[in-house]
Short mmCIF file of N, CA and C in Angstrom, two decimals:
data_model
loop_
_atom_site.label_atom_id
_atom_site.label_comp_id
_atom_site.label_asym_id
_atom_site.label_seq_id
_atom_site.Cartn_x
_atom_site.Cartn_y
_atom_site.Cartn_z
N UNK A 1314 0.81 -1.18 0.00
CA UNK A 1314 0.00 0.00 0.00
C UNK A 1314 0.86 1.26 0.00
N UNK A 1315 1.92 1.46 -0.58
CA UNK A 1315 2.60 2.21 -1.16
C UNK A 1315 2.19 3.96 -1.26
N UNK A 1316 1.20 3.73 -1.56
CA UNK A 1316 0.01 4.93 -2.67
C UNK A 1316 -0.80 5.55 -1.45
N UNK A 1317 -0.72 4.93 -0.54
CA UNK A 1317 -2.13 4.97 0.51
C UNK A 1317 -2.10 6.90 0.87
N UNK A 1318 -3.08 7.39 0.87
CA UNK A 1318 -2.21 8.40 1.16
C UNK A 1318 -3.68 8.74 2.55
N UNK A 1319 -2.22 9.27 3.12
CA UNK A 1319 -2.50 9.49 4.58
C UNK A 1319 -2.64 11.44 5.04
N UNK A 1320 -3.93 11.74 5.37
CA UNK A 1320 -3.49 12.97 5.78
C UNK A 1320 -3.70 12.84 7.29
N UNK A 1321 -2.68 13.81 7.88
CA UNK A 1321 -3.02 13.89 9.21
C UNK A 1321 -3.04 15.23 9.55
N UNK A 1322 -4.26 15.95 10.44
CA UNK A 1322 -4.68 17.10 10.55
C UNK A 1322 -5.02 17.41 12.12
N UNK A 1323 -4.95 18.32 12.76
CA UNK A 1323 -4.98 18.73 14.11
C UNK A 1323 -6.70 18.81 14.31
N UNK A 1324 -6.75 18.31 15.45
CA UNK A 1324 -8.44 18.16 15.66
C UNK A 1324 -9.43 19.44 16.00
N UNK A 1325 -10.40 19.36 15.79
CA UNK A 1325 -11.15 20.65 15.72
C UNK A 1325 -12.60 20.02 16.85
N UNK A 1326 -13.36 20.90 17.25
CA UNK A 1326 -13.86 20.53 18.49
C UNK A 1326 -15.31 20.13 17.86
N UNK A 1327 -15.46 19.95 16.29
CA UNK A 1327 -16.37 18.80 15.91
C UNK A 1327 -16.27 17.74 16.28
N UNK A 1328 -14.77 17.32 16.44
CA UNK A 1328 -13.99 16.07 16.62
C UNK A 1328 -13.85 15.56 17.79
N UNK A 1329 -14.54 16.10 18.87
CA UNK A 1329 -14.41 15.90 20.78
C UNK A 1329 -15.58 13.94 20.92
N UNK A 1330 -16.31 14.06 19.95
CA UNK A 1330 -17.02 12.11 20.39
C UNK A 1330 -16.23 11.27 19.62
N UNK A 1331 -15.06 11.74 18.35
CA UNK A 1331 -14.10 10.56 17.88
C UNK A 1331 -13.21 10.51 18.75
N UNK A 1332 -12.53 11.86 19.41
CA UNK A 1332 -11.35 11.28 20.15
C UNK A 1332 -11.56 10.99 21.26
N UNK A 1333 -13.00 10.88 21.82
CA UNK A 1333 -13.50 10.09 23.16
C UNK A 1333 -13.25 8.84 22.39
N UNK A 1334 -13.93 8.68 21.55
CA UNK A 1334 -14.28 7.26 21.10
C UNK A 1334 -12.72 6.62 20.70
N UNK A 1335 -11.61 7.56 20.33
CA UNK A 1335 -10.66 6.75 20.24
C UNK A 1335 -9.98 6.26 21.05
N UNK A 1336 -9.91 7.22 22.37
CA UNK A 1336 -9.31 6.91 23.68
C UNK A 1336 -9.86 6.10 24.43
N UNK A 1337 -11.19 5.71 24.20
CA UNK A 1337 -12.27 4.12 24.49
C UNK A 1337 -11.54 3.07 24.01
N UNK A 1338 -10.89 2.94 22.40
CA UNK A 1338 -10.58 2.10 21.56
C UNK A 1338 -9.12 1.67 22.13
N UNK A 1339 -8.67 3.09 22.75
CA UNK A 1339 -7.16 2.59 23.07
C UNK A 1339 -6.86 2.18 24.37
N UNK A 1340 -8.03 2.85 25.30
CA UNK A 1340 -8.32 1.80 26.68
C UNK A 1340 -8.22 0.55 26.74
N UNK A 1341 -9.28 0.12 25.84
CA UNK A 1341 -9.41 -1.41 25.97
C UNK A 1341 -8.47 -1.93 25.17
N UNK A 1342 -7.80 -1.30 24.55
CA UNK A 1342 -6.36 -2.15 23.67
C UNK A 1342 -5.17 -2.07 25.07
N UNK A 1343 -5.28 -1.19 25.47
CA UNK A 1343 -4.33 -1.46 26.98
C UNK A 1343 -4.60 -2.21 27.99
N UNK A 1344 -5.63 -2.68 27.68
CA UNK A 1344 -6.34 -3.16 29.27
C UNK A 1344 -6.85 -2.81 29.77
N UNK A 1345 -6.76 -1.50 29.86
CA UNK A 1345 -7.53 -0.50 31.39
C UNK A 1345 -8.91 -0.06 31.16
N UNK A 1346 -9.93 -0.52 30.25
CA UNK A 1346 -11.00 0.16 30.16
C UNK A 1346 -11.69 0.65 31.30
N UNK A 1347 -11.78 -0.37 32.47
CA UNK A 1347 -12.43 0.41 34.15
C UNK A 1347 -11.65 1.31 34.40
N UNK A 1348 -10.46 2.04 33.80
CA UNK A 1348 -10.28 3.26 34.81
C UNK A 1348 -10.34 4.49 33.56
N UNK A 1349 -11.19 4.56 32.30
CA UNK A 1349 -11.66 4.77 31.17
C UNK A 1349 -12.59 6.33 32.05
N UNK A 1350 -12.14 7.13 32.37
CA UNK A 1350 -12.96 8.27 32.79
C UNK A 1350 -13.36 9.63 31.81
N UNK A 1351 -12.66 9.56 30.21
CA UNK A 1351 -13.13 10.50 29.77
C UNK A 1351 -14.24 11.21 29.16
N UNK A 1352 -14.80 12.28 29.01
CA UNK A 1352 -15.86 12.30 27.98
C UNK A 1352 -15.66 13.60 27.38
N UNK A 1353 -16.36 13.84 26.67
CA UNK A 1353 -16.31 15.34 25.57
C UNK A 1353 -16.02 16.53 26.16
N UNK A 1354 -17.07 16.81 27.46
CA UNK A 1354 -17.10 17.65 28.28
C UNK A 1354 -15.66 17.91 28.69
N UNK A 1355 -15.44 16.75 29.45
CA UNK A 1355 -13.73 16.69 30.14
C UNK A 1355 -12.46 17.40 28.99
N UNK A 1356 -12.67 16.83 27.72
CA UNK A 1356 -11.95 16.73 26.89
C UNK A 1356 -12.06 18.12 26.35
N UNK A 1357 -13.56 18.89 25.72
CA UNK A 1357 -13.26 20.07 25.72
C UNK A 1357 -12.18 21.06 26.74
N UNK A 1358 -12.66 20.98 27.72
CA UNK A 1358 -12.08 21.70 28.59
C UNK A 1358 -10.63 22.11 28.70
N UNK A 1359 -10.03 20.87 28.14
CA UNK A 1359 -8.52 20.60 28.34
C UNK A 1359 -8.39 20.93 26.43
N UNK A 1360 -8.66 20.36 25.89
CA UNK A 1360 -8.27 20.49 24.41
C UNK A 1360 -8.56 22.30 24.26
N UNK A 1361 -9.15 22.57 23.98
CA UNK A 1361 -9.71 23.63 23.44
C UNK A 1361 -9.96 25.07 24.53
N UNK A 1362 -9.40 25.22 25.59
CA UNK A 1362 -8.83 26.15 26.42
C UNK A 1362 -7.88 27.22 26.02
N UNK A 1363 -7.62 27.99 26.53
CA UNK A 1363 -6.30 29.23 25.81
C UNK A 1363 -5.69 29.08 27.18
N UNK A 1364 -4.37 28.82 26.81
CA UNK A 1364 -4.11 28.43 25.73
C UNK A 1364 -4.12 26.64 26.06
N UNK A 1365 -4.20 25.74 24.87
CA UNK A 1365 -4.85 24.55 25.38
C UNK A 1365 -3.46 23.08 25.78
N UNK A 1366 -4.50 23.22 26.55
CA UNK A 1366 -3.74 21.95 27.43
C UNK A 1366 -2.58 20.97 26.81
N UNK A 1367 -3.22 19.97 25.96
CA UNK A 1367 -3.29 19.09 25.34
C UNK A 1367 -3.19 19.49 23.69
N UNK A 1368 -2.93 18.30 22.88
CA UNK A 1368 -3.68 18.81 21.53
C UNK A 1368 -3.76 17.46 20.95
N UNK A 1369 -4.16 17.31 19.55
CA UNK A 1369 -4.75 15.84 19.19
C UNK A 1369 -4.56 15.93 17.45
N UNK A 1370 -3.91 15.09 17.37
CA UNK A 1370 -3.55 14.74 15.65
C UNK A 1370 -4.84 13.89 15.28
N UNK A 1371 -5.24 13.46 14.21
CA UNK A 1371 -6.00 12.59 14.05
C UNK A 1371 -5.17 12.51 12.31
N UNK A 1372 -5.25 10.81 12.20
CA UNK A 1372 -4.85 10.57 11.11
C UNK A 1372 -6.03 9.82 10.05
N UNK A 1373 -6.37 10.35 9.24
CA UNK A 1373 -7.46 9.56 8.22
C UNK A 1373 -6.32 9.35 6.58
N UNK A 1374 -7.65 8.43 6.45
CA UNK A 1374 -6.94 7.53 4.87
C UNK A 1374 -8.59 7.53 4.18
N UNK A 1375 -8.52 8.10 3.13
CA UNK A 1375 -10.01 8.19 2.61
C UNK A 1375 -11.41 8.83 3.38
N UNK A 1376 -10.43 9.91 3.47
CA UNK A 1376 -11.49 10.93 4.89
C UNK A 1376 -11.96 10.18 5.62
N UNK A 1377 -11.66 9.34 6.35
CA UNK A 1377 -11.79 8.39 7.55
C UNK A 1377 -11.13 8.53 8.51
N UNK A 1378 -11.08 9.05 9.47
CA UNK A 1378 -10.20 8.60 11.01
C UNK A 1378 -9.88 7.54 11.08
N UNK A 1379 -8.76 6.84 11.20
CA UNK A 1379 -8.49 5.30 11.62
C UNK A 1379 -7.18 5.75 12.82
N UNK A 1380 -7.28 6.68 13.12
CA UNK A 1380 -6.51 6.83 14.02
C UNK A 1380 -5.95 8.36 14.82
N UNK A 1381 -5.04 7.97 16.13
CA UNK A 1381 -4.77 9.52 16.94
C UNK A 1381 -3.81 9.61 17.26
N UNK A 1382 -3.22 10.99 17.47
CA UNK A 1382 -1.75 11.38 18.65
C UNK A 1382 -2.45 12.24 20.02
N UNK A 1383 -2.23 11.76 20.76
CA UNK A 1383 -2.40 13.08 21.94
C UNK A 1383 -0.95 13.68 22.10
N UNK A 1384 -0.85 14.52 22.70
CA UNK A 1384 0.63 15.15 23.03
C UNK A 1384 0.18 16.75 23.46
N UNK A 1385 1.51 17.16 24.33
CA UNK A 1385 1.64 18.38 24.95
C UNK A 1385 3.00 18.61 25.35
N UNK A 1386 3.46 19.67 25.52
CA UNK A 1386 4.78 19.96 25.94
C UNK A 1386 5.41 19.89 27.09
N UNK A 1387 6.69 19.24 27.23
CA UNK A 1387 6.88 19.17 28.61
C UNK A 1387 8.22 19.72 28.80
N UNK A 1388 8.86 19.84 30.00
CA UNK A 1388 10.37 20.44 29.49
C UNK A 1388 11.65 19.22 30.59
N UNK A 1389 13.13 19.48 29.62
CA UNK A 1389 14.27 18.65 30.30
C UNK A 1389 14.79 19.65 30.95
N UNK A 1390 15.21 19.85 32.60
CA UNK A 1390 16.21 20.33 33.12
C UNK A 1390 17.27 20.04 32.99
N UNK A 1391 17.79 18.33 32.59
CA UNK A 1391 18.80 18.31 31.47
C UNK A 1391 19.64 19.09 30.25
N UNK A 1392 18.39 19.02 29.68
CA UNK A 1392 19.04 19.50 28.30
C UNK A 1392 18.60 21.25 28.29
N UNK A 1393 18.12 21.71 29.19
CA UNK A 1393 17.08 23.28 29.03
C UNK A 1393 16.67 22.72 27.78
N UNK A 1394 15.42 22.43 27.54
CA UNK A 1394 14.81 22.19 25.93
C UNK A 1394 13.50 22.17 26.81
N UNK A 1395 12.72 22.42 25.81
CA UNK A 1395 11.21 21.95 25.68
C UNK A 1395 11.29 20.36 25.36
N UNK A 1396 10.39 19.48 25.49
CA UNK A 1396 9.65 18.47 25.10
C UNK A 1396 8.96 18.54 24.74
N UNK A 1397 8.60 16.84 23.66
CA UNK A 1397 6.97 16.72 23.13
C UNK A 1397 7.10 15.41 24.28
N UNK A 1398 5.66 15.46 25.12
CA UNK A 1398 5.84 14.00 25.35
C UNK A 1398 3.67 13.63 24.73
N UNK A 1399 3.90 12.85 24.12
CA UNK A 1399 3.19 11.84 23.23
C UNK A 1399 2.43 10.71 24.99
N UNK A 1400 0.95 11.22 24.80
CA UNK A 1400 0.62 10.80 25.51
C UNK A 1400 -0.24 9.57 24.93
N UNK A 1401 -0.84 9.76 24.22
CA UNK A 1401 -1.60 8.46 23.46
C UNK A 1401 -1.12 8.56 22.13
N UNK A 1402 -1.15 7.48 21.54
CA UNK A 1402 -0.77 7.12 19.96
C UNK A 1402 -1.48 5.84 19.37
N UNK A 1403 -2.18 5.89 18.67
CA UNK A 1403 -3.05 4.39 19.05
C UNK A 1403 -3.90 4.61 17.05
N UNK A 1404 -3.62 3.56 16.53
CA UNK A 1404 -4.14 3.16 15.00
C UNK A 1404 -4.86 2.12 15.28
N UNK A 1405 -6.25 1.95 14.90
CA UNK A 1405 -7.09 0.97 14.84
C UNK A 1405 -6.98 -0.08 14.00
N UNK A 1406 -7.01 -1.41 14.88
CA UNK A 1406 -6.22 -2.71 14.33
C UNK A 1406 -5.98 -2.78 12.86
N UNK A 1407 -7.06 -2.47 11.75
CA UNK A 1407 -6.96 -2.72 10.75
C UNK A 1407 -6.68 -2.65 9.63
N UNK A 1408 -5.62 -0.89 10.21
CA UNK A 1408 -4.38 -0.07 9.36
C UNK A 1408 -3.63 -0.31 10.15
N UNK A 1409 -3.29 -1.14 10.97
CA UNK A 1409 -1.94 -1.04 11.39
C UNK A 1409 -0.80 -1.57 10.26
N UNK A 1410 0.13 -1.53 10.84
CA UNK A 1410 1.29 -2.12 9.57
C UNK A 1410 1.59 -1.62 8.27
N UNK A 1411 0.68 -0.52 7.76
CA UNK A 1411 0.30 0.21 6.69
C UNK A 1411 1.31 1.50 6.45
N UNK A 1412 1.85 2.18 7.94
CA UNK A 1412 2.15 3.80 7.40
C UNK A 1412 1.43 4.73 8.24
N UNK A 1413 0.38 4.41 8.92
CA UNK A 1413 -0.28 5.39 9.45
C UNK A 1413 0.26 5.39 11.01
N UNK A 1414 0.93 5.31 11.56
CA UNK A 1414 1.85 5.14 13.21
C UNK A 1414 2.95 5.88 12.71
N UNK A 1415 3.50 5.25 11.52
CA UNK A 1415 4.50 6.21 11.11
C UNK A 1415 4.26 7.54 10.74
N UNK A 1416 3.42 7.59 10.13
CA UNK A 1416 3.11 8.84 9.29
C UNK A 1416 2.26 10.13 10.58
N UNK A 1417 1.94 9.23 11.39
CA UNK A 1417 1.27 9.92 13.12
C UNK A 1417 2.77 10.60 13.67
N UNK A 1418 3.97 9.84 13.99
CA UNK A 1418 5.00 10.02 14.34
C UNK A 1418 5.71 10.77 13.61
N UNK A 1419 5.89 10.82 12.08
CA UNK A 1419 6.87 12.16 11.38
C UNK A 1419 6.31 13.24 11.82
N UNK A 1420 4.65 13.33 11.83
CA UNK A 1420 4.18 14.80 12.38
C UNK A 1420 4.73 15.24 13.55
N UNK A 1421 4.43 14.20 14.55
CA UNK A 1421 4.79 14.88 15.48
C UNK A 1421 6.46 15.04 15.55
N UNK A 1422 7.49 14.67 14.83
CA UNK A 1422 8.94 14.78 14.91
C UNK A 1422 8.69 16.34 14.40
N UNK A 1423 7.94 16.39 13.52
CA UNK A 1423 8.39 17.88 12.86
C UNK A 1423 7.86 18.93 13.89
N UNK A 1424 6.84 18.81 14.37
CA UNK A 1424 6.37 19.74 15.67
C UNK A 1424 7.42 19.83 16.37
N UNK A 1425 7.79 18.84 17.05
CA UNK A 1425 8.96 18.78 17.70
C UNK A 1425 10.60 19.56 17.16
N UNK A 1426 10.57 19.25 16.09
CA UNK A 1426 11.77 20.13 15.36
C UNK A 1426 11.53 21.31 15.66
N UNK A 1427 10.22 21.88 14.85
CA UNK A 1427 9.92 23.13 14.93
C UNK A 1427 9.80 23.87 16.07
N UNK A 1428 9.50 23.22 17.20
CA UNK A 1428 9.56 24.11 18.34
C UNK A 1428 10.76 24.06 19.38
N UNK A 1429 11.55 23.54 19.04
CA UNK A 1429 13.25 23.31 19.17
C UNK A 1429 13.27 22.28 20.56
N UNK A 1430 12.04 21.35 20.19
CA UNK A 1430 12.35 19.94 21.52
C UNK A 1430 13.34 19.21 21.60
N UNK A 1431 14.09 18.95 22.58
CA UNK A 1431 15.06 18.19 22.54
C UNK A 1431 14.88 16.81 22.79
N UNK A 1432 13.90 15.92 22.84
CA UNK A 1432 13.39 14.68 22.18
C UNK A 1432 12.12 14.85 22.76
N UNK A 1433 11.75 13.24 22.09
CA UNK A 1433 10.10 13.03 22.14
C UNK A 1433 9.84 11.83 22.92
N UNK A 1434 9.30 12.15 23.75
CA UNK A 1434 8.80 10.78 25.01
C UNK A 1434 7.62 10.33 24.80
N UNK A 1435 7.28 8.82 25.43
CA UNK A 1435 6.09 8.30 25.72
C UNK A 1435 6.48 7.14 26.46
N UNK A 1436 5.33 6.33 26.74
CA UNK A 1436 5.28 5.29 27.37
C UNK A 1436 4.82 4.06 26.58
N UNK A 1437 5.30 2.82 26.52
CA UNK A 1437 4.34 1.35 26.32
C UNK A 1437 4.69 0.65 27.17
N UNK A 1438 3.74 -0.14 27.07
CA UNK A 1438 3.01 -1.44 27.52
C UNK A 1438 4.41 -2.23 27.53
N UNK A 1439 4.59 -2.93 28.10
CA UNK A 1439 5.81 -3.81 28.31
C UNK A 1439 5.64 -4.86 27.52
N UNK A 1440 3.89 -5.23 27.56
CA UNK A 1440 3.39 -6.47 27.45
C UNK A 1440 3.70 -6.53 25.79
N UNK A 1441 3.72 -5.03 25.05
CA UNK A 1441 3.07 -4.64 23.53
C UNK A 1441 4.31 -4.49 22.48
N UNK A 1442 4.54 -5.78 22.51
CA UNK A 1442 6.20 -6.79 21.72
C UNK A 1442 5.96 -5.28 20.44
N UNK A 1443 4.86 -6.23 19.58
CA UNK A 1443 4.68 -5.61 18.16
C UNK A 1443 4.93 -3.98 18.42
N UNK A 1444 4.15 -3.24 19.51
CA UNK A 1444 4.59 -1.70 19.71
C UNK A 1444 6.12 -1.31 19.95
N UNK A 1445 6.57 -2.15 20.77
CA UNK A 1445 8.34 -1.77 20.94
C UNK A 1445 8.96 -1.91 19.68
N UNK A 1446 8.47 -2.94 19.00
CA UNK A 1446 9.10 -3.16 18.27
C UNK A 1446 9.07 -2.03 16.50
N UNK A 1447 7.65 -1.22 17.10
CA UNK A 1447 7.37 -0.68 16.05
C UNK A 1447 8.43 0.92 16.00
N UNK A 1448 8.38 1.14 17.54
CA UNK A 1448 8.82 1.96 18.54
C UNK A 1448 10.35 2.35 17.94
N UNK A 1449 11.02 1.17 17.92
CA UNK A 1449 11.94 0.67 17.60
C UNK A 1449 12.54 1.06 16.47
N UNK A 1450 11.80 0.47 15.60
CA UNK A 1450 12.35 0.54 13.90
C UNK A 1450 12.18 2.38 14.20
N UNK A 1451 11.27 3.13 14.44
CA UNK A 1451 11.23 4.65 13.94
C UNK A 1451 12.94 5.30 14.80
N UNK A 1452 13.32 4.37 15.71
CA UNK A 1452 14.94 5.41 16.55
C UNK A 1452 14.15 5.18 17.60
N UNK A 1453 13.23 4.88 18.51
CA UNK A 1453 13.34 5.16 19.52
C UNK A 1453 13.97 4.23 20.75
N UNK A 1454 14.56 4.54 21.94
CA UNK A 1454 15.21 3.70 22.84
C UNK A 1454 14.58 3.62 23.65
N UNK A 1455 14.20 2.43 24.20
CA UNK A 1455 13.63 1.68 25.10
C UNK A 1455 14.15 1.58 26.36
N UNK A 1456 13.78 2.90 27.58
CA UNK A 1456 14.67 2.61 28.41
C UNK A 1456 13.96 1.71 29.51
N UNK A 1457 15.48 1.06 29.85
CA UNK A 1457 15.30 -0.29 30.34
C UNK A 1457 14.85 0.23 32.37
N UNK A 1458 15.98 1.35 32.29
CA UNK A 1458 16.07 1.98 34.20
C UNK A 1458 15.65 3.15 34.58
N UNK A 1459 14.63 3.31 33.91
CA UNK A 1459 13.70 4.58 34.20
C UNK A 1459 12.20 3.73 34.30
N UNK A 1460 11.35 3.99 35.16
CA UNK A 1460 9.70 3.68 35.90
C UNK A 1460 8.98 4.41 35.85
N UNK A 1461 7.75 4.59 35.60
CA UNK A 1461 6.70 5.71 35.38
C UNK A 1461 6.48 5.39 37.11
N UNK A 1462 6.50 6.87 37.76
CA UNK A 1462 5.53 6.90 38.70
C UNK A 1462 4.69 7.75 38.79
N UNK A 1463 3.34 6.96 39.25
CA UNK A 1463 2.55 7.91 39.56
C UNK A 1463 1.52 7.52 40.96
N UNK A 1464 0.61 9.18 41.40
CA UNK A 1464 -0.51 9.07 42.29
C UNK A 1464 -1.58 10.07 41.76
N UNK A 1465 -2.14 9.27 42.00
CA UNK A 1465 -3.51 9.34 41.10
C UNK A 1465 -4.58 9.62 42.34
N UNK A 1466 -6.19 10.33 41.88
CA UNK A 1466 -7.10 10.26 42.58
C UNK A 1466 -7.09 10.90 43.62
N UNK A 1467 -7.69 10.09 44.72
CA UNK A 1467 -7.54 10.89 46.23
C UNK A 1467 -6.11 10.75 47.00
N UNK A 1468 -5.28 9.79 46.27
CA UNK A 1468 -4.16 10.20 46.95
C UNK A 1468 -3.40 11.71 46.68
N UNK A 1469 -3.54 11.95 45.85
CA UNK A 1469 -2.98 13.33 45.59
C UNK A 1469 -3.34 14.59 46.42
N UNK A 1470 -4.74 14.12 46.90
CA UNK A 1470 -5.39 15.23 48.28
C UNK A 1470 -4.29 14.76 49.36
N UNK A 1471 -4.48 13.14 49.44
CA UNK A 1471 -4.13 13.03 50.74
C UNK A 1471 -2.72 13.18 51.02
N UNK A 1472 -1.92 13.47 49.62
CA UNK A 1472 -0.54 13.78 50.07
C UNK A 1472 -0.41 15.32 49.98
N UNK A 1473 -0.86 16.23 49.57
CA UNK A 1473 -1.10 17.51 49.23
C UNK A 1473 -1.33 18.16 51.07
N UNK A 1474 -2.71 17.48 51.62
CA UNK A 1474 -2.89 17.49 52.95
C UNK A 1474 -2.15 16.69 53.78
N UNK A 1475 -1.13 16.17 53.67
CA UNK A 1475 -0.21 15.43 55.05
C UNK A 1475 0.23 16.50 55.83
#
């Protein structure tokens, strides 16, 4: 599929029940659908704010959505740079393998160029071979001694109030 041609375009707030619906799609591809809390409302709020939170690629092939980027900026005290860190990235099973993960990922490299980031982060699944591996082929390194932590929910009161 050579030919396929892929546009990918920044989301517009017609677009707030696909990228619920995609972040549904990419829940349950992670596992986690019970802790699945978003909806339009939520999502306006954060997407579409001044200036906005978040922002959201959506990639279609025959004016179709088959897929998303979430991402927002973060920064290295390392390097003084800005970051992109890539919070969701997720192509629906049946373009995968096609170009469209890739073609999700050059966008966001060039955002990233353009706003002088000094790399681009995210997270996978340990479990998600085919994703590392996809991860992989584009340059990215898999670090082995770095852990996501986090606190979530009411712990965040209850450590806020200790």
């Amino acid at each position: 599929m050579a030919n396929l041609d892929i546009k990918i375009r920044e989301a517009e707030l017609a677009d707030l029940e696909l990228i619920v619906d995609f972040i549904s799609q990419k829940s349950e591809f992670d596992g986690s659908k019970n802790l699945l809390a978003a909806t339009a409302d939520k999502l306006q709020q954060t997407l579409f704010c001044q200036p906005p939170l978040v922002r959201v690629l959506l990639a279609e092939v025959a004016g179709k959505a088959v897929g998303f980027a979430m991402f927002y900026a973060s920064y290295s005290s390392l390097l003084t740079q800005p970051c992109l860190w890539v919070d969701d990235l997720f192509v629906q099973a049946p373009m995968r393998g096609i170009g469209v993960g890739t073609a999700l990922l050059k966008y966001l490299a060039k955002i990233a160029e353009s706003t002088n980031c000094g790399r681009m982060e995210w997270t996978v699944n340990t479990g998600n071979g085919r994703g590392i591996a996809f991860y992989e082929k584009q340059g990215a390194r898999i670090l082995e001694n770095i852990r996501v932590c986090r606190i979530e929910g009411s712990a965040i009161a209850q450590l806020a109030n200790k």
